[in-house]
């Protein structure tokens, strides 16, 4: 009888030790969440969305695994701790990748600005050669106004780059370049038609 009581008591101590040793790793959960927020603050969701999404997915999986373990008598959070540690350790690398992506967008946008300037010059030369009949004058005036607006937007795009808003700068530069390419094609076709008539 005494042995049975001791055995039951020993078993209860072991269960208590097992459950107390396997508490929810709240510190690592908080650290992983903070790590993901630091990536978001660095604009990782905008510049490296796939890597940012992978971190979020890892955290979601870890949280789901925690819920599964919480429902068990003998809890084991070892795998979850490993997953959370991986998130914490990966976040700084993702932030470095964000900075590299920003630099790439910045350089690409600066190249687009140079292309825009070149297209403005080309289009101005084409305008001088374009037909200037009654309808032609009105069309050329519209084109001139549009090109003036695009030329003025260069300063705004440059300002966006200076303030670090590279994605907005890139979007505006691409739109400006597309407009100028459209104008270039329109002018080239008009000049070709006049040349063909002659």
PDB file of C-alpha atoms in Angstrom:
ATOM      1  CA  UNK A   1       0.000   0.000   0.000  1.00  0.00           C
ATOM      2  CA  UNK A   2       2.792   2.360   0.960  1.00  0.00           C
ATOM      3  CA  UNK A   3       4.625   1.523  -2.276  1.00  0.00           C
ATOM      4  CA  UNK A   4       1.501   2.238  -4.350  1.00  0.00           C
ATOM      5  CA  UNK A   5       1.022   5.643  -2.696  1.00  0.00           C
ATOM      6  CA  UNK A   6       4.689   6.487  -3.304  1.00  0.00           C
ATOM      7  CA  UNK A   7       4.384   5.373  -6.947  1.00  0.00           C
ATOM      8  CA  UNK A   8       1.269   7.515  -7.514  1.00  0.00           C
ATOM      9  CA  UNK A   9       2.937  10.455  -5.773  1.00  0.00           C
ATOM     10  CA  UNK A  10       6.090  10.022  -7.891  1.00  0.00           C
ATOM     11  CA  UNK A  11       3.961   9.859 -11.060  1.00  0.00           C
ATOM     12  CA  UNK A  12       2.139  13.058 -10.095  1.00  0.00           C
ATOM     13  CA  UNK A  13       5.473  14.836  -9.497  1.00  0.00           C
ATOM     14  CA  UNK A  14       6.698  13.695 -12.919  1.00  0.00           C
ATOM     15  CA  UNK A  15       3.521  14.998 -14.603  1.00  0.00           C
ATOM     16  CA  UNK A  16       3.844  18.294 -12.752  1.00  0.00           C
ATOM     17  CA  UNK A  17       7.497  18.611 -13.775  1.00  0.00           C
ATOM     18  CA  UNK A  18       6.711  17.734 -17.390  1.00  0.00           C
ATOM     19  CA  UNK A  19       3.929  20.289 -17.651  1.00  0.00           C
ATOM     20  CA  UNK A  20       5.798  23.019 -15.785  1.00  0.00           C
ATOM     21  CA  UNK A  21       8.905  22.547 -17.955  1.00  0.00           C
ATOM     22  CA  UNK A  22       6.794  22.889 -21.069  1.00  0.00           C
ATOM     23  CA  UNK A  23       5.184  26.281 -20.650  1.00  0.00           C
ATOM     24  CA  UNK A  24       4.055  28.345 -23.636  1.00  0.00           C
ATOM     25  CA  UNK A  25       7.215  30.117 -24.926  1.00  0.00           C
ATOM     26  CA  UNK A  26       5.691  33.592 -24.528  1.00  0.00           C
ATOM     27  CA  UNK A  27       9.035  35.449 -24.592  1.00  0.00           C
ATOM     28  CA  UNK A  28       9.928  33.896 -27.950  1.00  0.00           C
ATOM     29  CA  UNK A  29       6.426  34.572 -29.299  1.00  0.00           C
ATOM     30  CA  UNK A  30       6.757  38.259 -28.356  1.00  0.00           C
ATOM     31  CA  UNK A  31      10.285  38.415 -29.814  1.00  0.00           C
ATOM     32  CA  UNK A  32       9.127  36.787 -33.091  1.00  0.00           C
ATOM     33  CA  UNK A  33       6.200  39.217 -33.371  1.00  0.00           C
ATOM     34  CA  UNK A  34       8.540  42.149 -32.692  1.00  0.00           C
ATOM     35  CA  UNK A  35      10.967  40.837 -35.329  1.00  0.00           C
ATOM     36  CA  UNK A  36       8.173  40.720 -37.931  1.00  0.00           C
ATOM     37  CA  UNK A  37       7.047  44.223 -36.979  1.00  0.00           C
ATOM     38  CA  UNK A  38      10.630  45.482 -37.437  1.00  0.00           C
ATOM     39  CA  UNK A  39      10.575  44.024 -40.978  1.00  0.00           C
ATOM     40  CA  UNK A  40       7.218  45.727 -41.618  1.00  0.00           C
ATOM     41  CA  UNK A  41       8.610  49.024 -40.293  1.00  0.00           C
ATOM     42  CA  UNK A  42      11.477  48.688 -42.784  1.00  0.00           C
ATOM     43  CA  UNK A  43       8.778  48.303 -45.517  1.00  0.00           C
ATOM     44  CA  UNK A  44       9.467  44.625 -46.051  1.00  0.00           C
ATOM     45  CA  UNK A  45       5.811  44.064 -46.934  1.00  0.00           C
ATOM     46  CA  UNK A  46       6.271  46.443 -49.902  1.00  0.00           C
ATOM     47  CA  UNK A  47       9.802  45.671 -51.121  1.00  0.00           C
ATOM     48  CA  UNK A  48      10.182  41.939 -50.342  1.00  0.00           C
ATOM     49  CA  UNK A  49       6.547  40.766 -50.001  1.00  0.00           C
ATOM     50  CA  UNK A  50       7.374  37.074 -50.495  1.00  0.00           C
ATOM     51  CA  UNK A  51       9.975  37.021 -47.719  1.00  0.00           C
ATOM     52  CA  UNK A  52       7.720  39.053 -45.435  1.00  0.00           C
ATOM     53  CA  UNK A  53       4.817  36.705 -46.166  1.00  0.00           C
ATOM     54  CA  UNK A  54       7.014  33.682 -45.368  1.00  0.00           C
ATOM     55  CA  UNK A  55       7.797  35.155 -41.924  1.00  0.00           C
ATOM     56  CA  UNK A  56       4.110  35.758 -41.265  1.00  0.00           C
ATOM     57  CA  UNK A  57       3.251  32.213 -42.388  1.00  0.00           C
ATOM     58  CA  UNK A  58       5.930  30.784 -40.089  1.00  0.00           C
ATOM     59  CA  UNK A  59       4.506  32.700 -37.133  1.00  0.00           C
ATOM     60  CA  UNK A  60       0.964  31.577 -37.966  1.00  0.00           C
ATOM     61  CA  UNK A  61       2.147  27.940 -38.136  1.00  0.00           C
ATOM     62  CA  UNK A  62       3.963  28.298 -34.815  1.00  0.00           C
ATOM     63  CA  UNK A  63       0.873  29.786 -33.153  1.00  0.00           C
ATOM     64  CA  UNK A  64      -1.286  26.950 -34.532  1.00  0.00           C
ATOM     65  CA  UNK A  65       1.224  24.388 -33.209  1.00  0.00           C
ATOM     66  CA  UNK A  66       1.106  26.069 -29.787  1.00  0.00           C
ATOM     67  CA  UNK A  67      -2.677  25.704 -29.686  1.00  0.00           C
ATOM     68  CA  UNK A  68      -2.338  21.989 -30.518  1.00  0.00           C
ATOM     69  CA  UNK A  69       0.213  21.487 -27.721  1.00  0.00           C
ATOM     70  CA  UNK A  70      -1.900  23.436 -25.214  1.00  0.00           C
ATOM     71  CA  UNK A  71      -4.676  20.872 -25.631  1.00  0.00           C
ATOM     72  CA  UNK A  72      -2.343  17.962 -24.785  1.00  0.00           C
ATOM     73  CA  UNK A  73      -1.642  16.563 -21.321  1.00  0.00           C
ATOM     74  CA  UNK A  74       2.086  16.254 -21.989  1.00  0.00           C
ATOM     75  CA  UNK A  75       3.004  19.482 -23.752  1.00  0.00           C
ATOM     76  CA  UNK A  76       6.125  19.842 -25.873  1.00  0.00           C
ATOM     77  CA  UNK A  77       6.979  23.241 -27.332  1.00  0.00           C
ATOM     78  CA  UNK A  78      10.517  22.363 -28.519  1.00  0.00           C
ATOM     79  CA  UNK A  79       9.654  22.437 -32.244  1.00  0.00           C
ATOM     80  CA  UNK A  80       7.700  25.653 -31.768  1.00  0.00           C
ATOM     81  CA  UNK A  81      10.656  27.265 -29.989  1.00  0.00           C
ATOM     82  CA  UNK A  82      12.889  26.301 -32.914  1.00  0.00           C
ATOM     83  CA  UNK A  83      10.410  27.839 -35.398  1.00  0.00           C
ATOM     84  CA  UNK A  84      10.171  31.049 -33.382  1.00  0.00           C
ATOM     85  CA  UNK A  85      13.963  31.283 -33.077  1.00  0.00           C
ATOM     86  CA  UNK A  86      14.241  30.889 -36.854  1.00  0.00           C
ATOM     87  CA  UNK A  87      11.865  33.838 -37.346  1.00  0.00           C
ATOM     88  CA  UNK A  88      13.861  35.962 -34.887  1.00  0.00           C
ATOM     89  CA  UNK A  89      17.166  35.089 -36.589  1.00  0.00           C
ATOM     90  CA  UNK A  90      15.838  35.501 -40.153  1.00  0.00           C
ATOM     91  CA  UNK A  91      14.297  38.967 -39.658  1.00  0.00           C
ATOM     92  CA  UNK A  92      17.624  40.939 -39.782  1.00  0.00           C
ATOM     93  CA  UNK A  93      18.536  39.231 -43.085  1.00  0.00           C
ATOM     94  CA  UNK A  94      15.133  40.140 -44.532  1.00  0.00           C
ATOM     95  CA  UNK A  95      15.687  43.772 -43.453  1.00  0.00           C
ATOM     96  CA  UNK A  96      19.043  43.736 -45.297  1.00  0.00           C
ATOM     97  CA  UNK A  97      17.220  42.400 -48.369  1.00  0.00           C
ATOM     98  CA  UNK A  98      14.683  45.234 -48.054  1.00  0.00           C
ATOM     99  CA  UNK A  99      17.501  47.793 -48.138  1.00  0.00           C
ATOM    100  CA  UNK A 100      19.042  46.094 -51.183  1.00  0.00           C
ATOM    101  CA  UNK A 101      15.641  46.062 -52.947  1.00  0.00           C
ATOM    102  CA  UNK A 102      15.149  49.768 -52.161  1.00  0.00           C
ATOM    103  CA  UNK A 103      18.538  50.571 -53.664  1.00  0.00           C
ATOM    104  CA  UNK A 104      17.660  48.624 -56.828  1.00  0.00           C
ATOM    105  CA  UNK A 105      14.347  50.484 -57.217  1.00  0.00           C
ATOM    106  CA  UNK A 106      16.096  53.807 -56.589  1.00  0.00           C
ATOM    107  CA  UNK A 107      18.768  53.157 -59.242  1.00  0.00           C
ATOM    108  CA  UNK A 108      16.202  51.879 -61.748  1.00  0.00           C
ATOM    109  CA  UNK A 109      14.071  55.012 -61.208  1.00  0.00           C
ATOM    110  CA  UNK A 110      17.073  57.294 -61.666  1.00  0.00           C
ATOM    111  CA  UNK A 111      17.743  55.518 -64.979  1.00  0.00           C
ATOM    112  CA  UNK A 112      14.081  56.037 -65.944  1.00  0.00           C
ATOM    113  CA  UNK A 113      14.470  59.781 -65.286  1.00  0.00           C
ATOM    114  CA  UNK A 114      17.394  59.877 -67.734  1.00  0.00           C
ATOM    115  CA  UNK A 115      15.263  57.992 -70.292  1.00  0.00           C
ATOM    116  CA  UNK A 116      12.442  60.523 -69.763  1.00  0.00           C
ATOM    117  CA  UNK A 117      14.825  63.427 -70.400  1.00  0.00           C
ATOM    118  CA  UNK A 118      16.100  61.740 -73.564  1.00  0.00           C
ATOM    119  CA  UNK A 119      12.557  61.101 -74.815  1.00  0.00           C
ATOM    120  CA  UNK A 120      11.566  64.721 -74.138  1.00  0.00           C
ATOM    121  CA  UNK A 121      14.452  65.892 -76.339  1.00  0.00           C
ATOM    122  CA  UNK A 122      13.580  63.393 -79.084  1.00  0.00           C
ATOM    123  CA  UNK A 123       9.896  64.349 -79.000  1.00  0.00           C
ATOM    124  CA  UNK A 124      10.735  68.064 -79.200  1.00  0.00           C
ATOM    125  CA  UNK A 125      12.763  67.356 -82.365  1.00  0.00           C
ATOM    126  CA  UNK A 126       9.885  65.316 -83.793  1.00  0.00           C
ATOM    127  CA  UNK A 127       7.421  68.127 -83.013  1.00  0.00           C
ATOM    128  CA  UNK A 128       9.471  70.485 -85.162  1.00  0.00           C
ATOM    129  CA  UNK A 129       9.067  68.068 -88.076  1.00  0.00           C
ATOM    130  CA  UNK A 130       5.394  67.235 -87.427  1.00  0.00           C
ATOM    131  CA  UNK A 131       2.659  68.440 -89.839  1.00  0.00           C
ATOM    132  CA  UNK A 132       1.227  71.798 -88.780  1.00  0.00           C
ATOM    133  CA  UNK A 133      -2.078  72.032 -90.603  1.00  0.00           C
ATOM    134  CA  UNK A 134      -5.274  73.228 -88.888  1.00  0.00           C
ATOM    135  CA  UNK A 135      -5.806  69.954 -87.028  1.00  0.00           C
ATOM    136  CA  UNK A 136      -2.068  69.443 -86.586  1.00  0.00           C
ATOM    137  CA  UNK A 137      -1.627  72.684 -84.638  1.00  0.00           C
ATOM    138  CA  UNK A 138      -4.308  71.741 -82.092  1.00  0.00           C
ATOM    139  CA  UNK A 139      -2.845  68.251 -81.640  1.00  0.00           C
ATOM    140  CA  UNK A 140       0.679  69.646 -81.279  1.00  0.00           C
ATOM    141  CA  UNK A 141      -0.543  72.113 -78.633  1.00  0.00           C
ATOM    142  CA  UNK A 142      -2.064  69.227 -76.640  1.00  0.00           C
ATOM    143  CA  UNK A 143       1.164  67.228 -76.973  1.00  0.00           C
ATOM    144  CA  UNK A 144       3.236  70.251 -75.902  1.00  0.00           C
ATOM    145  CA  UNK A 145       1.077  70.698 -72.776  1.00  0.00           C
ATOM    146  CA  UNK A 146       1.374  67.012 -71.912  1.00  0.00           C
ATOM    147  CA  UNK A 147       5.150  67.093 -72.383  1.00  0.00           C
ATOM    148  CA  UNK A 148       5.424  70.209 -70.192  1.00  0.00           C
ATOM    149  CA  UNK A 149       3.526  68.398 -67.449  1.00  0.00           C
ATOM    150  CA  UNK A 150       5.846  65.392 -67.738  1.00  0.00           C
ATOM    151  CA  UNK A 151       8.905  67.648 -67.663  1.00  0.00           C
ATOM    152  CA  UNK A 152       7.587  69.311 -64.501  1.00  0.00           C
ATOM    153  CA  UNK A 153       6.952  65.890 -62.936  1.00  0.00           C
ATOM    154  CA  UNK A 154      10.697  65.111 -63.054  1.00  0.00           C
ATOM    155  CA  UNK A 155      11.210  67.440 -60.084  1.00  0.00           C
ATOM    156  CA  UNK A 156       8.440  65.664 -58.162  1.00  0.00           C
ATOM    157  CA  UNK A 157       9.897  62.217 -58.950  1.00  0.00           C
ATOM    158  CA  UNK A 158      13.340  63.421 -57.840  1.00  0.00           C
ATOM    159  CA  UNK A 159      11.821  64.736 -54.599  1.00  0.00           C
ATOM    160  CA  UNK A 160      10.142  61.362 -53.959  1.00  0.00           C
ATOM    161  CA  UNK A 161      13.518  59.656 -54.375  1.00  0.00           C
ATOM    162  CA  UNK A 162      15.096  62.136 -51.947  1.00  0.00           C
ATOM    163  CA  UNK A 163      12.427  61.348 -49.321  1.00  0.00           C
ATOM    164  CA  UNK A 164      12.844  57.576 -49.800  1.00  0.00           C
ATOM    165  CA  UNK A 165       9.464  56.960 -51.443  1.00  0.00           C
ATOM    166  CA  UNK A 166      11.085  54.860 -54.165  1.00  0.00           C
ATOM    167  CA  UNK A 167       8.060  52.803 -55.200  1.00  0.00           C
ATOM    168  CA  UNK A 168       5.880  55.875 -55.799  1.00  0.00           C
ATOM    169  CA  UNK A 169       8.759  57.529 -57.672  1.00  0.00           C
ATOM    170  CA  UNK A 170       9.187  54.419 -59.812  1.00  0.00           C
ATOM    171  CA  UNK A 171       5.460  54.240 -60.616  1.00  0.00           C
ATOM    172  CA  UNK A 172       5.369  57.913 -61.661  1.00  0.00           C
ATOM    173  CA  UNK A 173       8.537  57.571 -63.748  1.00  0.00           C
ATOM    174  CA  UNK A 174       7.152  54.511 -65.559  1.00  0.00           C
ATOM    175  CA  UNK A 175       3.858  56.297 -66.286  1.00  0.00           C
ATOM    176  CA  UNK A 176       5.725  59.363 -67.612  1.00  0.00           C
ATOM    177  CA  UNK A 177       7.946  57.224 -69.830  1.00  0.00           C
ATOM    178  CA  UNK A 178       4.958  55.308 -71.225  1.00  0.00           C
ATOM    179  CA  UNK A 179       3.212  58.600 -72.069  1.00  0.00           C
ATOM    180  CA  UNK A 180       6.314  59.901 -73.829  1.00  0.00           C
ATOM    181  CA  UNK A 181       6.683  56.652 -75.789  1.00  0.00           C
ATOM    182  CA  UNK A 182       3.045  57.022 -76.892  1.00  0.00           C
ATOM    183  CA  UNK A 183       3.718  60.618 -78.004  1.00  0.00           C
ATOM    184  CA  UNK A 184       6.902  59.498 -79.785  1.00  0.00           C
ATOM    185  CA  UNK A 185       4.975  56.872 -81.756  1.00  0.00           C
ATOM    186  CA  UNK A 186       2.145  59.286 -82.568  1.00  0.00           C
ATOM    187  CA  UNK A 187       4.543  61.954 -83.873  1.00  0.00           C
ATOM    188  CA  UNK A 188       6.603  59.412 -85.842  1.00  0.00           C
ATOM    189  CA  UNK A 189       3.451  58.074 -87.541  1.00  0.00           C
ATOM    190  CA  UNK A 190       2.225  61.598 -88.396  1.00  0.00           C
ATOM    191  CA  UNK A 191       5.597  62.518 -89.920  1.00  0.00           C
ATOM    192  CA  UNK A 192       5.720  59.219 -91.857  1.00  0.00           C
ATOM    193  CA  UNK A 193       2.226  59.872 -93.308  1.00  0.00           C
ATOM    194  CA  UNK A 194       3.218  63.338 -94.542  1.00  0.00           C
ATOM    195  CA  UNK A 195       6.442  61.905 -95.974  1.00  0.00           C
ATOM    196  CA  UNK A 196       4.423  59.199 -97.759  1.00  0.00           C
ATOM    197  CA  UNK A 197       2.063  61.769 -99.311  1.00  0.00           C
ATOM    198  CA  UNK A 198       4.979  63.715-100.691  1.00  0.00           C
TER     199      UNK A 198
END
